[in-house]
PDB file of C-alpha atoms and ligand atoms in Angstrom:
ATOM      1  CA  MET A 425      11.773   1.366 -14.314  1.00 96.00           C
ATOM      2  CA  THR A 426      12.476  -2.363 -14.032  1.00 98.00           C
ATOM      3  CA  PRO A 427      10.548  -4.464 -11.503  1.00 98.00           C
ATOM      4  CA  GLU A 428      13.783  -4.700  -9.494  1.00 98.00           C
ATOM      5  CA  GLN A 429      13.977  -0.905  -9.317  1.00 98.00           C
ATOM      6  CA  GLN A 430      10.248  -0.689  -8.596  1.00 98.00           C
ATOM      7  CA  SER A 431      10.654  -2.976  -5.585  1.00 98.00           C
ATOM      8  CA  ARG A 432      13.638  -0.988  -4.309  1.00 98.00           C
ATOM      9  CA  ASN A 433      11.470   2.095  -4.501  1.00 98.00           C
ATOM     10  CA  THR A 434       8.409   0.566  -2.807  1.00 98.00           C
ATOM     11  CA  ARG A 435      10.598  -0.970  -0.109  1.00 98.00           C
ATOM     12  CA  ALA A 436      12.029   2.468   0.695  1.00 98.00           C
ATOM     13  CA  LEU A 437       8.476   3.825   0.954  1.00 98.00           C
ATOM     14  CA  CYS A 438       7.413   0.922   3.187  1.00 98.00           C
ATOM     15  CA  GLU A 439      10.360   1.649   5.476  1.00 98.00           C
ATOM     16  CA  LEU A 440       9.123   5.190   6.145  1.00 98.00           C
ATOM     17  CA  ALA A 441       6.422   4.152   8.634  1.00 98.00           C
ATOM     18  CA  PRO A 442       5.012   0.951  10.163  1.00 98.00           C
ATOM     19  CA  VAL A 443       1.581   1.453   8.589  1.00 98.00           C
ATOM     20  CA  ILE A 444       0.298   2.517   5.176  1.00 98.00           C
ATOM     21  CA  PRO A 445      -3.263   3.789   5.615  1.00 98.00           C
ATOM     22  CA  VAL A 446      -5.570   2.286   2.987  1.00 98.00           C
ATOM     23  CA  LEU A 447      -8.034   5.006   2.048  1.00 98.00           C
ATOM     24  CA  VAL A 448     -11.428   4.721   0.378  1.00 97.00           C
ATOM     25  CA  VAL A 449     -12.527   8.309  -0.124  1.00 97.00           C
ATOM     26  CA  GLY A 450     -15.724   9.250  -1.909  1.00 96.00           C
ATOM     27  CA  ASP A 451     -15.454  13.017  -1.616  1.00 96.00           C
ATOM     28  CA  ALA A 452     -12.382  14.819  -2.928  1.00 98.00           C
ATOM     29  CA  THR A 453     -13.077  17.844  -0.749  1.00 98.00           C
ATOM     30  CA  ARG A 454     -11.968  15.665   2.201  1.00 98.00           C
ATOM     31  CA  ALA A 455      -8.624  14.757   0.623  1.00 98.00           C
ATOM     32  CA  GLU A 456      -6.418  17.600   1.781  1.00 98.00           C
ATOM     33  CA  GLY A 457      -7.578  17.513   5.421  1.00 98.00           C
ATOM     34  CA  LEU A 458      -7.293  13.737   5.565  1.00 98.00           C
ATOM     35  CA  ALA A 459      -3.789  13.593   4.096  1.00 98.00           C
ATOM     36  CA  THR A 460      -2.619  16.478   6.278  1.00 98.00           C
ATOM     37  CA  ALA A 461      -3.837  14.678   9.429  1.00 98.00           C
ATOM     38  CA  LEU A 462      -2.167  11.403   8.464  1.00 98.00           C
ATOM     39  CA  VAL A 463       1.160  13.040   7.613  1.00 98.00           C
ATOM     40  CA  ALA A 464       1.003  15.085  10.843  1.00 98.00           C
ATOM     41  CA  GLY A 465       0.366  11.859  12.757  1.00 98.00           C
ATOM     42  CA  GLY A 466       3.539  10.335  11.330  1.00 98.00           C
ATOM     43  CA  LEU A 467       2.159   8.222   8.480  1.00 98.00           C
ATOM     44  CA  PRO A 468       3.442   9.847   5.281  1.00 98.00           C
ATOM     45  CA  VAL A 469       2.782   6.989   2.821  1.00 98.00           C
ATOM     46  CA  LEU A 470      -0.854   6.866   1.725  1.00 98.00           C
ATOM     47  CA  GLU A 471      -2.735   4.409  -0.478  1.00 98.00           C
ATOM     48  CA  VAL A 472      -5.836   5.812  -2.161  1.00 98.00           C
ATOM     49  CA  THR A 473      -7.904   2.963  -3.565  1.00 98.00           C
ATOM     50  CA  LEU A 474      -9.357   3.402  -7.050  1.00 98.00           C
ATOM     51  CA  ARG A 475     -12.735   2.285  -5.773  1.00 97.00           C
ATOM     52  CA  THR A 476     -14.679   5.517  -5.863  1.00 97.00           C
ATOM     53  CA  PRO A 477     -15.406   7.881  -8.757  1.00 98.00           C
ATOM     54  CA  ALA A 478     -13.560  10.580  -6.806  1.00 98.00           C
ATOM     55  CA  ALA A 479     -10.350   8.547  -6.316  1.00 98.00           C
ATOM     56  CA  LEU A 480      -8.258  10.254  -9.011  1.00 98.00           C
ATOM     57  CA  ASP A 481      -9.278  13.699  -7.766  1.00 98.00           C
ATOM     58  CA  VAL A 482      -8.403  12.562  -4.244  1.00 98.00           C
ATOM     59  CA  ILE A 483      -4.936  11.506  -5.439  1.00 98.00           C
ATOM     60  CA  ARG A 484      -4.527  14.838  -7.252  1.00 98.00           C
ATOM     61  CA  ALA A 485      -5.354  16.777  -4.078  1.00 98.00           C
ATOM     62  CA  MET A 486      -3.327  14.595  -1.711  1.00 98.00           C
ATOM     63  CA  ALA A 487      -0.262  14.684  -3.957  1.00 98.00           C
ATOM     64  CA  LYS A 488       0.029  18.402  -3.149  1.00 97.00           C
ATOM     65  CA  VAL A 489       0.213  17.866   0.624  1.00 98.00           C
ATOM     66  CA  PRO A 490       3.799  18.479   1.793  1.00 98.00           C
ATOM     67  CA  GLY A 491       5.607  15.483   3.247  1.00 98.00           C
ATOM     68  CA  GLY A 492       3.219  12.892   1.824  1.00 98.00           C
ATOM     69  CA  HIS A 493       3.820  10.051  -0.631  1.00 98.00           C
ATOM     70  CA  VAL A 494       0.549   9.236  -2.334  1.00 98.00           C
ATOM     71  CA  GLY A 495      -0.034   6.009  -4.187  1.00 98.00           C
ATOM     72  CA  ALA A 496      -3.005   4.425  -5.893  1.00 98.00           C
ATOM     73  CA  GLY A 497      -4.490   1.183  -4.600  1.00 98.00           C
ATOM     74  CA  THR A 498      -6.682  -1.386  -6.334  1.00 98.00           C
ATOM     75  CA  VAL A 499      -4.708  -0.871  -9.552  1.00 98.00           C
ATOM     76  CA  LEU A 500      -5.875  -3.763 -11.721  1.00 98.00           C
ATOM     77  CA  THR A 501      -5.075  -2.815 -15.322  1.00 98.00           C
ATOM     78  CA  PRO A 502      -2.501  -0.870 -17.369  1.00 98.00           C
ATOM     79  CA  ASP A 503      -5.134   1.826 -17.811  1.00 98.00           C
ATOM     80  CA  ASP A 504      -5.622   2.132 -14.029  1.00 98.00           C
ATOM     81  CA  ALA A 505      -1.857   2.523 -13.660  1.00 98.00           C
ATOM     82  CA  LYS A 506      -1.664   5.257 -16.315  1.00 98.00           C
ATOM     83  CA  ARG A 507      -4.588   7.200 -14.878  1.00 98.00           C
ATOM     84  CA  ALA A 508      -3.109   6.961 -11.384  1.00 98.00           C
ATOM     85  CA  ARG A 509       0.322   8.120 -12.559  1.00 98.00           C
ATOM     86  CA  ASP A 510      -1.249  11.017 -14.497  1.00 98.00           C
ATOM     87  CA  ALA A 511      -3.154  12.075 -11.369  1.00 98.00           C
ATOM     88  CA  GLY A 512       0.121  12.275  -9.440  1.00 98.00           C
ATOM     89  CA  ALA A 513       0.406   8.883  -7.767  1.00 98.00           C
ATOM     90  CA  SER A 514       4.027   8.086  -6.952  1.00 98.00           C
ATOM     91  CA  PHE A 515       3.413   4.347  -6.593  1.00 98.00           C
ATOM     92  CA  ALA A 516       0.720   1.764  -7.252  1.00 98.00           C
ATOM     93  CA  VAL A 517      -0.626  -1.142  -5.211  1.00 98.00           C
ATOM     94  CA  SER A 518      -2.417  -4.121  -6.704  1.00 98.00           C
ATOM     95  CA  PRO A 519      -4.194  -6.994  -4.952  1.00 98.00           C
ATOM     96  CA  GLY A 520      -2.453  -9.388  -7.369  1.00 98.00           C
ATOM     97  CA  LEU A 521      -0.072  -9.338 -10.314  1.00 98.00           C
ATOM     98  CA  THR A 522      -0.357  -9.817 -14.058  1.00 98.00           C
ATOM     99  CA  GLU A 523       2.371  -9.560 -16.694  1.00 98.00           C
ATOM    100  CA  ARG A 524       0.438  -6.818 -18.480  1.00 98.00           C
ATOM    101  CA  LEU A 525       0.324  -4.737 -15.324  1.00 98.00           C
ATOM    102  CA  ALA A 526       4.021  -5.323 -14.606  1.00 98.00           C
ATOM    103  CA  ARG A 527       4.905  -4.286 -18.185  1.00 98.00           C
ATOM    104  CA  ALA A 528       2.751  -1.168 -18.006  1.00 98.00           C
ATOM    105  CA  CYS A 529       4.333  -0.037 -14.732  1.00 98.00           C
ATOM    106  CA  GLU A 530       7.777  -0.625 -16.225  1.00 98.00           C
ATOM    107  CA  GLU A 531       6.866   1.483 -19.272  1.00 98.00           C
ATOM    108  CA  ILE A 532       5.407   4.415 -17.346  1.00 98.00           C
ATOM    109  CA  ASP A 533       7.981   4.336 -14.514  1.00 98.00           C
ATOM    110  CA  LEU A 534       5.428   3.702 -11.783  1.00 98.00           C
ATOM    111  CA  PRO A 535       6.695   1.579  -8.869  1.00 98.00           C
ATOM    112  CA  LEU A 536       4.256  -1.271  -8.267  1.00 98.00           C
ATOM    113  CA  LEU A 537       3.653  -3.100  -4.993  1.00 98.00           C
ATOM    114  CA  PRO A 538       1.923  -6.229  -6.283  1.00 98.00           C
ATOM    115  CA  GLY A 539      -0.059  -8.693  -4.217  1.00 98.00           C
ATOM    116  CA  ALA A 540       0.783 -12.368  -3.684  1.00 98.00           C
ATOM    117  CA  VAL A 541      -0.226 -14.900  -1.086  1.00 97.00           C
ATOM    118  CA  THR A 542       0.824 -18.427  -2.097  1.00 97.00           C
ATOM    119  CA  ALA A 543       4.384 -19.675  -2.611  1.00 98.00           C
ATOM    120  CA  SER A 544       3.693 -20.030  -6.343  1.00 98.00           C
ATOM    121  CA  GLU A 545       2.392 -16.460  -6.598  1.00 98.00           C
ATOM    122  CA  VAL A 546       5.440 -15.201  -4.741  1.00 98.00           C
ATOM    123  CA  MET A 547       7.755 -17.218  -7.017  1.00 98.00           C
ATOM    124  CA  ARG A 548       5.989 -15.847 -10.090  1.00 98.00           C
ATOM    125  CA  ALA A 549       6.452 -12.283  -8.815  1.00 98.00           C
ATOM    126  CA  MET A 550      10.132 -13.056  -8.132  1.00 98.00           C
ATOM    127  CA  GLU A 551      10.533 -14.352 -11.709  1.00 98.00           C
ATOM    128  CA  LEU A 552       9.236 -11.034 -12.969  1.00 98.00           C
ATOM    129  CA  GLY A 553      11.752  -9.201 -10.755  1.00 98.00           C
ATOM    130  CA  TYR A 554       9.707  -8.115  -7.739  1.00 98.00           C
ATOM    131  CA  SER A 555      11.066  -8.586  -4.208  1.00 98.00           C
ATOM    132  CA  MET A 556       8.686  -6.308  -2.247  1.00 98.00           C
ATOM    133  CA  LEU A 557       5.110  -7.601  -2.241  1.00 98.00           C
ATOM    134  CA  LYS A 558       1.752  -7.017  -0.636  1.00 98.00           C
ATOM    135  CA  PHE A 559       0.480 -10.074   1.261  1.00 98.00           C
ATOM    136  CA  PHE A 560      -3.235  -9.915   0.553  1.00 98.00           C
ATOM    137  CA  PRO A 561      -5.741 -10.776   1.975  1.00 98.00           C
ATOM    138  CA  ALA A 562      -3.511 -11.143   5.029  1.00 98.00           C
ATOM    139  CA  GLU A 563      -5.850 -12.348   7.775  1.00 98.00           C
ATOM    140  CA  ALA A 564      -8.059 -14.460   5.508  1.00 98.00           C
ATOM    141  CA  ALA A 565      -4.958 -16.106   4.019  1.00 97.00           C
ATOM    142  CA  GLY A 566      -3.742 -17.366   7.375  1.00 97.00           C
ATOM    143  CA  GLY A 567      -2.363 -14.217   8.950  1.00 98.00           C
ATOM    144  CA  ALA A 568       1.066 -13.805  10.485  1.00 98.00           C
ATOM    145  CA  LYS A 569       1.478 -17.570  10.815  1.00 98.00           C
ATOM    146  CA  SER A 570       1.206 -18.090   7.046  1.00 98.00           C
ATOM    147  CA  LEU A 571       3.478 -15.197   6.298  1.00 98.00           C
ATOM    148  CA  LYS A 572       6.070 -16.484   8.747  1.00 98.00           C
ATOM    149  CA  SER A 573       6.025 -19.810   6.918  1.00 97.00           C
ATOM    150  CA  LEU A 574       6.935 -18.101   3.639  1.00 97.00           C
ATOM    151  CA  ALA A 575      10.068 -16.580   5.232  1.00 97.00           C
ATOM    152  CA  GLY A 576      11.679 -20.029   5.450  1.00 96.00           C
ATOM    153  CA  PRO A 577      11.847 -20.969   1.764  1.00 98.00           C
ATOM    154  CA  LEU A 578      11.520 -17.440   0.347  1.00 98.00           C
ATOM    155  CA  PRO A 579      13.636 -15.186   2.613  1.00 97.00           C
ATOM    156  CA  GLN A 580      14.619 -12.842  -0.214  1.00 97.00           C
ATOM    157  CA  VAL A 581      11.080 -11.434  -0.455  1.00 98.00           C
ATOM    158  CA  SER A 582       9.575  -8.836   1.897  1.00 98.00           C
ATOM    159  CA  PHE A 583       5.932  -8.018   2.437  1.00 98.00           C
ATOM    160  CA  CYS A 584       3.379  -5.416   3.388  1.00 98.00           C
ATOM    161  CA  PRO A 585       0.495  -7.519   4.741  1.00 98.00           C
ATOM    162  CA  THR A 586      -2.909  -5.940   4.166  1.00 98.00           C
ATOM    163  CA  GLY A 587      -6.482  -7.075   4.658  1.00 98.00           C
ATOM    164  CA  GLY A 588      -7.889  -7.518   8.146  1.00 98.00           C
ATOM    165  CA  VAL A 589      -4.866  -5.914   9.808  1.00 98.00           C
ATOM    166  CA  THR A 590      -5.681  -3.921  12.966  1.00 97.00           C
ATOM    167  CA  LEU A 591      -3.880  -2.028  15.711  1.00 97.00           C
ATOM    168  CA  GLN A 592      -4.200  -5.213  17.782  1.00 97.00           C
ATOM    169  CA  ASN A 593      -2.759  -7.765  15.330  1.00 98.00           C
ATOM    170  CA  ALA A 594      -0.278  -5.472  13.548  1.00 98.00           C
ATOM    171  CA  PRO A 595       2.538  -6.228  16.067  1.00 98.00           C
ATOM    172  CA  ASP A 596       2.383  -9.946  15.156  1.00 98.00           C
ATOM    173  CA  TYR A 597       3.109  -9.062  11.537  1.00 98.00           C
ATOM    174  CA  LEU A 598       5.688  -6.366  12.271  1.00 98.00           C
ATOM    175  CA  ALA A 599       7.680  -8.829  14.394  1.00 98.00           C
ATOM    176  CA  LEU A 600       8.314 -11.060  11.354  1.00 98.00           C
ATOM    177  CA  PRO A 601      11.651 -10.821   9.520  1.00 97.00           C
ATOM    178  CA  ASN A 602       9.905 -10.636   6.126  1.00 98.00           C
ATOM    179  CA  VAL A 603       7.530  -7.775   6.996  1.00 98.00           C
ATOM    180  CA  VAL A 604       8.536  -4.156   6.373  1.00 98.00           C
ATOM    181  CA  CYS A 605       5.200  -2.491   7.189  1.00 98.00           C
ATOM    182  CA  VAL A 606       1.481  -3.273   7.211  1.00 98.00           C
ATOM    183  CA  GLY A 607      -1.450  -1.693   5.390  1.00 98.00           C
ATOM    184  CA  GLY A 608      -4.889  -1.056   6.799  1.00 97.00           C
ATOM    185  CA  SER A 609      -8.062   0.938   6.566  1.00 98.00           C
ATOM    186  CA  TRP A 610      -8.612   1.137  10.334  1.00 98.00           C
ATOM    187  CA  ILE A 611      -6.636   4.384  10.574  1.00 98.00           C
ATOM    188  CA  ALA A 612      -9.245   6.395   8.669  1.00 97.00           C
ATOM    189  CA  PRO A 613     -12.752   4.966   9.137  1.00 96.00           C
ATOM    190  CA  ASP A 614     -15.529   6.236   6.864  1.00 95.00           C
ATOM    191  CA  ALA A 615     -17.397   7.926   9.721  1.00 96.00           C
ATOM    192  CA  ASP A 616     -14.400  10.043  10.734  1.00 97.00           C
ATOM    193  CA  VAL A 617     -13.648  11.007   7.139  1.00 97.00           C
ATOM    194  CA  ALA A 618     -17.300  11.923   6.511  1.00 95.00           C
ATOM    195  CA  ALA A 619     -17.302  14.060   9.677  1.00 96.00           C
ATOM    196  CA  SER A 620     -13.897  15.595   8.829  1.00 97.00           C
ATOM    197  CA  ASP A 621     -12.757  14.454  12.281  1.00 98.00           C
ATOM    198  CA  TRP A 622      -9.084  15.005  11.497  1.00 98.00           C
ATOM    199  CA  ALA A 623      -8.104  15.076  15.173  1.00 98.00           C
ATOM    200  CA  ALA A 624      -9.376  11.502  15.668  1.00 98.00           C
ATOM    201  CA  ILE A 625      -7.555  10.331  12.552  1.00 98.00           C
ATOM    202  CA  GLU A 626      -4.330  12.055  13.565  1.00 98.00           C
ATOM    203  CA  THR A 627      -4.528  10.374  16.986  1.00 98.00           C
ATOM    204  CA  ARG A 628      -5.015   6.976  15.338  1.00 98.00           C
ATOM    205  CA  ALA A 629      -2.049   7.683  13.072  1.00 98.00           C
ATOM    206  CA  ARG A 630       0.112   8.566  16.105  1.00 98.00           C
ATOM    207  CA  ASP A 631      -0.885   5.302  17.802  1.00 97.00           C
ATOM    208  CA  ALA A 632       0.004   3.396  14.638  1.00 98.00           C
ATOM    209  CA  ARG A 633       3.296   5.231  14.309  1.00 97.00           C
ATOM    210  CA  THR A 634       4.436   3.816  17.654  1.00 96.00           C
ATOM    211  CA  LEU A 635       3.933   0.241  16.470  1.00 96.00           C
ATOM    212  CA  ARG A 636       7.608   0.116  15.572  1.00 83.00           C
TER     213      ARG A 636
HETATM  214  C1  3PG B 517      -8.013  -3.333   0.921  1.00 72.19           C
HETATM  215  O1  3PG B 517      -7.531  -3.385  -0.194  1.00 72.19           O
HETATM  216  O2  3PG B 517      -9.217  -3.193   1.170  1.00 72.19           O
HETATM  217  C2  3PG B 517      -7.046  -3.427   2.013  1.00 72.19           C
HETATM  218  O3  3PG B 517      -6.535  -4.691   2.053  1.00 72.19           O
HETATM  219  C3  3PG B 517      -7.578  -2.956   3.322  1.00 72.19           C
HETATM  220  O4  3PG B 517      -8.077  -3.988   4.054  1.00 72.19           O
HETATM  221  P1  3PG B 517      -8.746  -3.659   5.486  1.00 72.19           P
HETATM  222  O5  3PG B 517      -9.955  -2.813   5.197  1.00 72.19           O
HETATM  223  O6  3PG B 517      -9.093  -5.016   6.034  1.00 72.19           O
HETATM  224  O7  3PG B 517      -7.713  -2.933   6.296  1.00 72.19           O
END
C-alpha cells in the first residue's frame, strides 16, 4: 500500500469521529470492556500505544470488538509495525516519520499516520507521499495557532493533532480547515481503566463525540 493510499485510508478513519482515544493499557483483561465502552460512546477508532508489555495482547482483544477500528500507537520501527499488524492492528500511528518505517508500512500494507510538526517535517512527509499526518506534540509545539499557520503554505495536508489536547481545547483544533480529528488520552484515564469504570469512559466518549 503506497503512502498515498495509506493516507487515504487513515483520513477515512479520522473522519469517523472527532476524537481518537489514545490508550495506554497495562492489563489486557481490561481491553474488551474498554473498547466496548468507547465504541458504544461513539468513538470507534482507537489507538493502543505500544508502551506497555500488554499492548499487543490489548490490540488482539480489541480487534475483536464489533464496530471498532484498532490501531497501534508509538510505532517507531519496522518491527513494531509488523508486530502490530500481526496482532490485528488496522493502522499505525507514529510520533514522527522515518523512511524505513514508511517502507515497512508500504511492504506490509499497514496504513501509517506519521507525526510531523515543522514545515520541513511536513514537506518531507509529503515527498514520501503522505497527506494525512499527526501533529505531535500539539500543545507543546504551539497548539492550534501553529497548526493554523501551516494551513497557509501547506493546505494539501491534513492533521490529527495529539499531545495535550483536552475536551476544552479540542474545539480550537477542530475549527481549523486542516484538522480532521484530534487524538487524546483524556477519554480513558488510568484510574477509570484500572477500576473498569466503563460507564465513566462511555460518558466521556459521548461528550467527545459531540465536539463536531
Ligand atoms: C501520546 O502519544 O501520548 C499522545 O500524544 C497523547 O497525548 P495526551 O496524553 O497529551 O493526550
